Amino acid sequence: MQTFPQDENDDVFRRMQESGDQLDKPRDIDFNHLFPKEEEAKLFCGAVGRLGYDRSFCKWWDEKKCWDVRIVVFMVPTHADVTRVEFQLDGVAREFLGRADGWGSMAVT
């Protein structure tokens, strides 16, 4: 049983581990970001694309009245790497008046 640093992601990783997720297996991980305007969302997609994150999906989220951008990264879900990518993408999102809205992936059992 792995242990994880106590931060916002530790609970997610513990639940994944407890449900039998094989955390050593690579998979698509979705990093979600919210933007007030479409232009800012598209600028974010361009900026992270230049950083090598080339799988982005942008759509209007009617319920929250904002633009939702999902960046998909194929990786092994280690606490350190997920946290690093999350903070890097959030830093770029903030440049365009956006913010991170969590991450997730399908379980690999």
Short mmCIF file of N, CA and C in Angstrom, two decimals:
data_model
loop_
_atom_site.label_atom_id
_atom_site.label_comp_id
_atom_site.label_asym_id
_atom_site.label_seq_id
_atom_site.Cartn_x
_atom_site.Cartn_y
_atom_site.Cartn_z
N MET A 1 0.85 -1.18 0.00
CA MET A 1 0.00 0.00 0.00
C MET A 1 0.89 1.24 0.00
N GLN A 2 0.70 2.10 -1.02
CA GLN A 2 1.47 3.34 -1.09
C GLN A 2 0.93 4.36 -0.10
N THR A 3 1.80 5.27 0.30
CA THR A 3 1.36 6.42 1.07
C THR A 3 1.58 7.65 0.21
N PHE A 4 0.78 8.67 0.45
CA PHE A 4 0.82 9.88 -0.38
C PHE A 4 0.96 11.10 0.52
N PRO A 5 1.60 12.16 -0.01
CA PRO A 5 1.68 13.40 0.77
C PRO A 5 0.27 13.91 1.09
N GLN A 6 0.13 14.53 2.23
CA GLN A 6 -1.19 15.05 2.61
C GLN A 6 -1.41 16.40 1.95
N ASP A 7 -2.18 16.38 0.89
CA ASP A 7 -2.54 17.60 0.16
C ASP A 7 -3.87 17.34 -0.53
N GLU A 8 -4.22 18.18 -1.47
CA GLU A 8 -5.52 18.04 -2.13
C GLU A 8 -5.65 16.74 -2.91
N ASN A 9 -4.55 16.19 -3.37
CA ASN A 9 -4.62 14.99 -4.21
C ASN A 9 -4.53 13.68 -3.44
N ASP A 10 -4.08 13.72 -2.19
CA ASP A 10 -3.86 12.46 -1.47
C ASP A 10 -5.15 11.65 -1.31
N ASP A 11 -6.25 12.30 -1.05
CA ASP A 11 -7.52 11.60 -0.88
C ASP A 11 -7.93 10.89 -2.17
N VAL A 12 -7.73 11.56 -3.29
CA VAL A 12 -8.07 10.96 -4.58
C VAL A 12 -7.22 9.72 -4.82
N PHE A 13 -5.91 9.84 -4.59
CA PHE A 13 -5.03 8.70 -4.81
C PHE A 13 -5.33 7.55 -3.85
N ARG A 14 -5.66 7.85 -2.60
CA ARG A 14 -6.00 6.80 -1.66
C ARG A 14 -7.27 6.06 -2.11
N ARG A 15 -8.28 6.82 -2.55
CA ARG A 15 -9.52 6.17 -3.03
C ARG A 15 -9.24 5.32 -4.27
N MET A 16 -8.41 5.82 -5.17
CA MET A 16 -8.06 5.04 -6.36
C MET A 16 -7.39 3.74 -5.95
N GLN A 17 -6.44 3.83 -5.06
CA GLN A 17 -5.71 2.65 -4.60
C GLN A 17 -6.64 1.66 -3.89
N GLU A 18 -7.50 2.16 -3.01
CA GLU A 18 -8.42 1.30 -2.27
C GLU A 18 -9.43 0.60 -3.16
N SER A 19 -9.75 1.21 -4.31
CA SER A 19 -10.71 0.59 -5.22
C SER A 19 -10.05 -0.43 -6.16
N GLY A 20 -8.74 -0.63 -5.99
CA GLY A 20 -8.06 -1.63 -6.81
C GLY A 20 -7.43 -1.08 -8.07
N ASP A 21 -7.40 0.23 -8.23
CA ASP A 21 -6.78 0.84 -9.40
C ASP A 21 -5.28 0.51 -9.41
N GLN A 22 -4.79 0.10 -10.56
CA GLN A 22 -3.37 -0.20 -10.71
C GLN A 22 -2.64 1.09 -11.06
N LEU A 23 -2.14 1.77 -10.05
CA LEU A 23 -1.56 3.09 -10.24
C LEU A 23 -0.23 3.08 -10.98
N ASP A 24 0.29 1.90 -11.30
CA ASP A 24 1.53 1.83 -12.07
C ASP A 24 1.26 1.70 -13.57
N LYS A 25 -0.01 1.72 -13.96
CA LYS A 25 -0.40 1.57 -15.37
C LYS A 25 -0.74 2.93 -15.98
N PRO A 26 -0.17 3.24 -17.15
CA PRO A 26 -0.49 4.52 -17.79
C PRO A 26 -1.91 4.55 -18.30
N ARG A 27 -2.46 5.77 -18.35
CA ARG A 27 -3.82 5.98 -18.85
C ARG A 27 -4.01 7.45 -19.15
N ASP A 28 -5.11 7.79 -19.85
CA ASP A 28 -5.46 9.19 -20.07
C ASP A 28 -5.92 9.80 -18.75
N ILE A 29 -5.38 10.96 -18.44
CA ILE A 29 -5.83 11.73 -17.28
C ILE A 29 -6.35 13.06 -17.79
N ASP A 30 -7.54 13.42 -17.37
CA ASP A 30 -8.19 14.68 -17.77
C ASP A 30 -7.92 15.74 -16.72
N PHE A 31 -7.40 16.89 -17.17
CA PHE A 31 -7.20 18.05 -16.31
C PHE A 31 -8.17 19.12 -16.79
N ASN A 32 -9.11 19.52 -15.94
CA ASN A 32 -10.18 20.43 -16.34
C ASN A 32 -9.91 21.85 -15.86
N HIS A 33 -10.31 22.82 -16.71
CA HIS A 33 -10.10 24.24 -16.42
C HIS A 33 -11.33 25.02 -16.88
N LEU A 34 -11.66 26.07 -16.14
CA LEU A 34 -12.84 26.88 -16.44
C LEU A 34 -12.42 28.30 -16.82
N PHE A 35 -13.13 28.86 -17.81
CA PHE A 35 -12.84 30.20 -18.32
C PHE A 35 -14.14 30.97 -18.53
N PRO A 36 -14.12 32.27 -18.25
CA PRO A 36 -15.34 33.05 -18.44
C PRO A 36 -15.67 33.31 -19.91
N LYS A 37 -14.64 33.35 -20.77
CA LYS A 37 -14.87 33.68 -22.19
C LYS A 37 -14.21 32.65 -23.10
N GLU A 38 -14.83 32.44 -24.24
CA GLU A 38 -14.30 31.49 -25.22
C GLU A 38 -12.92 31.89 -25.70
N GLU A 39 -12.69 33.16 -25.94
CA GLU A 39 -11.40 33.62 -26.44
C GLU A 39 -10.27 33.22 -25.48
N GLU A 40 -10.50 33.41 -24.17
CA GLU A 40 -9.47 33.06 -23.19
C GLU A 40 -9.25 31.55 -23.15
N ALA A 41 -10.32 30.79 -23.28
CA ALA A 41 -10.20 29.33 -23.30
C ALA A 41 -9.37 28.87 -24.49
N LYS A 42 -9.60 29.48 -25.65
CA LYS A 42 -8.84 29.10 -26.84
C LYS A 42 -7.39 29.54 -26.75
N LEU A 43 -7.13 30.70 -26.16
CA LEU A 43 -5.75 31.14 -25.95
C LEU A 43 -5.01 30.18 -25.02
N PHE A 44 -5.71 29.71 -23.99
CA PHE A 44 -5.13 28.72 -23.08
C PHE A 44 -4.77 27.45 -23.85
N CYS A 45 -5.67 26.96 -24.69
CA CYS A 45 -5.40 25.75 -25.47
C CYS A 45 -4.16 25.92 -26.34
N GLY A 46 -4.03 27.09 -26.96
CA GLY A 46 -2.85 27.36 -27.77
C GLY A 46 -1.58 27.39 -26.95
N ALA A 47 -1.65 28.03 -25.79
CA ALA A 47 -0.46 28.15 -24.93
C ALA A 47 -0.01 26.79 -24.41
N VAL A 48 -0.94 25.96 -23.96
CA VAL A 48 -0.52 24.65 -23.44
C VAL A 48 -0.13 23.72 -24.59
N GLY A 49 -0.69 23.94 -25.76
CA GLY A 49 -0.28 23.16 -26.93
C GLY A 49 1.19 23.41 -27.26
N ARG A 50 1.63 24.65 -27.11
CA ARG A 50 3.04 24.97 -27.35
C ARG A 50 3.95 24.34 -26.29
N LEU A 51 3.38 23.96 -25.15
CA LEU A 51 4.14 23.27 -24.10
C LEU A 51 4.14 21.75 -24.29
N GLY A 52 3.44 21.28 -25.33
CA GLY A 52 3.40 19.85 -25.62
C GLY A 52 2.10 19.17 -25.21
N TYR A 53 1.19 19.91 -24.62
CA TYR A 53 -0.12 19.35 -24.25
C TYR A 53 -1.06 19.58 -25.43
N ASP A 54 -1.05 18.63 -26.36
CA ASP A 54 -1.74 18.86 -27.63
C ASP A 54 -3.13 18.22 -27.73
N ARG A 55 -3.62 17.65 -26.65
CA ARG A 55 -4.97 17.06 -26.66
C ARG A 55 -5.86 17.91 -25.76
N SER A 56 -6.52 18.88 -26.37
CA SER A 56 -7.40 19.77 -25.61
C SER A 56 -8.79 19.79 -26.23
N PHE A 57 -9.78 19.94 -25.37
CA PHE A 57 -11.17 19.96 -25.80
C PHE A 57 -11.86 21.11 -25.07
N CYS A 58 -12.53 21.96 -25.83
CA CYS A 58 -13.15 23.16 -25.28
C CYS A 58 -14.65 23.12 -25.59
N LYS A 59 -15.46 23.35 -24.55
CA LYS A 59 -16.91 23.38 -24.78
C LYS A 59 -17.56 24.32 -23.76
N TRP A 60 -18.72 24.81 -24.12
CA TRP A 60 -19.50 25.66 -23.23
C TRP A 60 -20.18 24.76 -22.20
N TRP A 61 -20.11 25.14 -20.93
CA TRP A 61 -20.74 24.40 -19.85
C TRP A 61 -21.91 25.24 -19.38
N ASP A 62 -23.09 24.90 -19.87
CA ASP A 62 -24.28 25.71 -19.62
C ASP A 62 -24.61 25.83 -18.13
N GLU A 63 -24.47 24.72 -17.40
CA GLU A 63 -24.81 24.72 -15.98
C GLU A 63 -23.98 25.73 -15.18
N LYS A 64 -22.69 25.85 -15.51
CA LYS A 64 -21.83 26.78 -14.77
C LYS A 64 -21.63 28.11 -15.51
N LYS A 65 -22.19 28.21 -16.70
CA LYS A 65 -22.11 29.44 -17.50
C LYS A 65 -20.66 29.87 -17.72
N CYS A 66 -19.85 28.90 -18.19
CA CYS A 66 -18.45 29.20 -18.48
C CYS A 66 -17.93 28.19 -19.51
N TRP A 67 -16.71 28.43 -19.97
CA TRP A 67 -16.07 27.53 -20.92
C TRP A 67 -15.25 26.51 -20.15
N ASP A 68 -15.42 25.26 -20.51
CA ASP A 68 -14.73 24.15 -19.87
C ASP A 68 -13.69 23.61 -20.85
N VAL A 69 -12.43 23.61 -20.41
CA VAL A 69 -11.35 23.07 -21.25
C VAL A 69 -10.78 21.84 -20.55
N ARG A 70 -10.74 20.76 -21.29
CA ARG A 70 -10.17 19.51 -20.78
C ARG A 70 -8.88 19.24 -21.52
N ILE A 71 -7.79 19.11 -20.77
CA ILE A 71 -6.50 18.75 -21.33
C ILE A 71 -6.28 17.28 -20.97
N VAL A 72 -6.03 16.45 -21.97
CA VAL A 72 -5.85 15.02 -21.75
C VAL A 72 -4.37 14.68 -21.89
N VAL A 73 -3.84 14.03 -20.85
CA VAL A 73 -2.43 13.65 -20.82
C VAL A 73 -2.34 12.16 -20.56
N PHE A 74 -1.63 11.45 -21.43
CA PHE A 74 -1.40 10.01 -21.23
C PHE A 74 -0.18 9.86 -20.35
N MET A 75 -0.37 9.27 -19.16
CA MET A 75 0.72 9.17 -18.21
C MET A 75 0.42 8.13 -17.14
N VAL A 76 1.46 7.75 -16.41
CA VAL A 76 1.28 6.94 -15.21
C VAL A 76 0.86 7.92 -14.12
N PRO A 77 -0.22 7.62 -13.40
CA PRO A 77 -0.73 8.58 -12.42
C PRO A 77 0.02 8.55 -11.08
N THR A 78 1.24 9.07 -11.09
CA THR A 78 1.94 9.20 -9.81
C THR A 78 1.51 10.51 -9.16
N HIS A 79 1.54 10.53 -7.86
CA HIS A 79 1.15 11.74 -7.13
C HIS A 79 2.01 12.92 -7.58
N ALA A 80 3.31 12.72 -7.67
CA ALA A 80 4.22 13.80 -8.03
C ALA A 80 3.95 14.33 -9.44
N ASP A 81 3.77 13.43 -10.40
CA ASP A 81 3.57 13.87 -11.78
C ASP A 81 2.21 14.52 -12.00
N VAL A 82 1.17 13.95 -11.43
CA VAL A 82 -0.16 14.56 -11.57
C VAL A 82 -0.16 15.95 -10.95
N THR A 83 0.43 16.08 -9.77
CA THR A 83 0.48 17.37 -9.09
C THR A 83 1.29 18.37 -9.90
N ARG A 84 2.42 17.92 -10.47
CA ARG A 84 3.26 18.82 -11.29
C ARG A 84 2.49 19.33 -12.50
N VAL A 85 1.83 18.43 -13.23
CA VAL A 85 1.07 18.83 -14.42
C VAL A 85 -0.09 19.74 -14.01
N GLU A 86 -0.77 19.39 -12.94
CA GLU A 86 -1.90 20.19 -12.46
C GLU A 86 -1.47 21.63 -12.17
N PHE A 87 -0.36 21.80 -11.46
CA PHE A 87 0.11 23.14 -11.13
C PHE A 87 0.61 23.90 -12.36
N GLN A 88 1.28 23.18 -13.27
CA GLN A 88 1.75 23.83 -14.49
C GLN A 88 0.58 24.35 -15.32
N LEU A 89 -0.42 23.51 -15.53
CA LEU A 89 -1.58 23.92 -16.33
C LEU A 89 -2.36 25.03 -15.64
N ASP A 90 -2.50 24.95 -14.32
CA ASP A 90 -3.22 26.00 -13.59
C ASP A 90 -2.50 27.34 -13.72
N GLY A 91 -1.17 27.32 -13.69
CA GLY A 91 -0.41 28.56 -13.86
C GLY A 91 -0.68 29.20 -15.21
N VAL A 92 -0.75 28.39 -16.25
CA VAL A 92 -1.05 28.92 -17.59
C VAL A 92 -2.50 29.40 -17.64
N ALA A 93 -3.42 28.63 -17.07
CA ALA A 93 -4.84 29.01 -17.09
C ALA A 93 -5.03 30.39 -16.45
N ARG A 94 -4.35 30.64 -15.36
CA ARG A 94 -4.50 31.92 -14.66
C ARG A 94 -4.03 33.10 -15.51
N GLU A 95 -3.09 32.86 -16.41
CA GLU A 95 -2.65 33.92 -17.33
C GLU A 95 -3.80 34.37 -18.23
N PHE A 96 -4.78 33.48 -18.45
CA PHE A 96 -5.91 33.76 -19.33
C PHE A 96 -7.23 33.84 -18.57
N LEU A 97 -7.16 34.20 -17.30
CA LEU A 97 -8.32 34.41 -16.43
C LEU A 97 -9.11 33.14 -16.16
N GLY A 98 -8.43 31.99 -16.28
CA GLY A 98 -9.07 30.72 -16.00
C GLY A 98 -8.59 30.16 -14.68
N ARG A 99 -9.13 28.98 -14.36
CA ARG A 99 -8.70 28.31 -13.13
C ARG A 99 -8.88 26.80 -13.28
N ALA A 100 -8.08 26.07 -12.55
CA ALA A 100 -8.18 24.62 -12.56
C ALA A 100 -9.49 24.19 -11.91
N ASP A 101 -10.05 23.08 -12.40
CA ASP A 101 -11.30 22.55 -11.86
C ASP A 101 -11.18 21.05 -11.63
N GLY A 102 -10.00 20.59 -11.23
CA GLY A 102 -9.81 19.20 -10.88
C GLY A 102 -9.29 18.34 -12.02
N TRP A 103 -9.04 17.09 -11.67
CA TRP A 103 -8.55 16.12 -12.64
C TRP A 103 -9.20 14.77 -12.34
N GLY A 104 -9.12 13.88 -13.30
CA GLY A 104 -9.68 12.55 -13.10
C GLY A 104 -9.25 11.61 -14.22
N SER A 105 -9.50 10.33 -13.99
CA SER A 105 -9.19 9.33 -15.01
C SER A 105 -10.06 8.10 -14.78
N MET A 106 -10.13 7.29 -15.77
CA MET A 106 -10.83 6.01 -15.63
C MET A 106 -9.89 5.05 -14.88
N ALA A 107 -10.45 4.21 -14.05
CA ALA A 107 -9.65 3.25 -13.30
C ALA A 107 -9.09 2.18 -14.23
N VAL A 108 -7.90 1.70 -13.89
CA VAL A 108 -7.31 0.57 -14.57
C VAL A 108 -7.17 -0.52 -13.52
N THR A 109 -7.98 -1.58 -13.66
CA THR A 109 -7.96 -2.64 -12.65
C THR A 109 -7.49 -3.95 -13.24
#
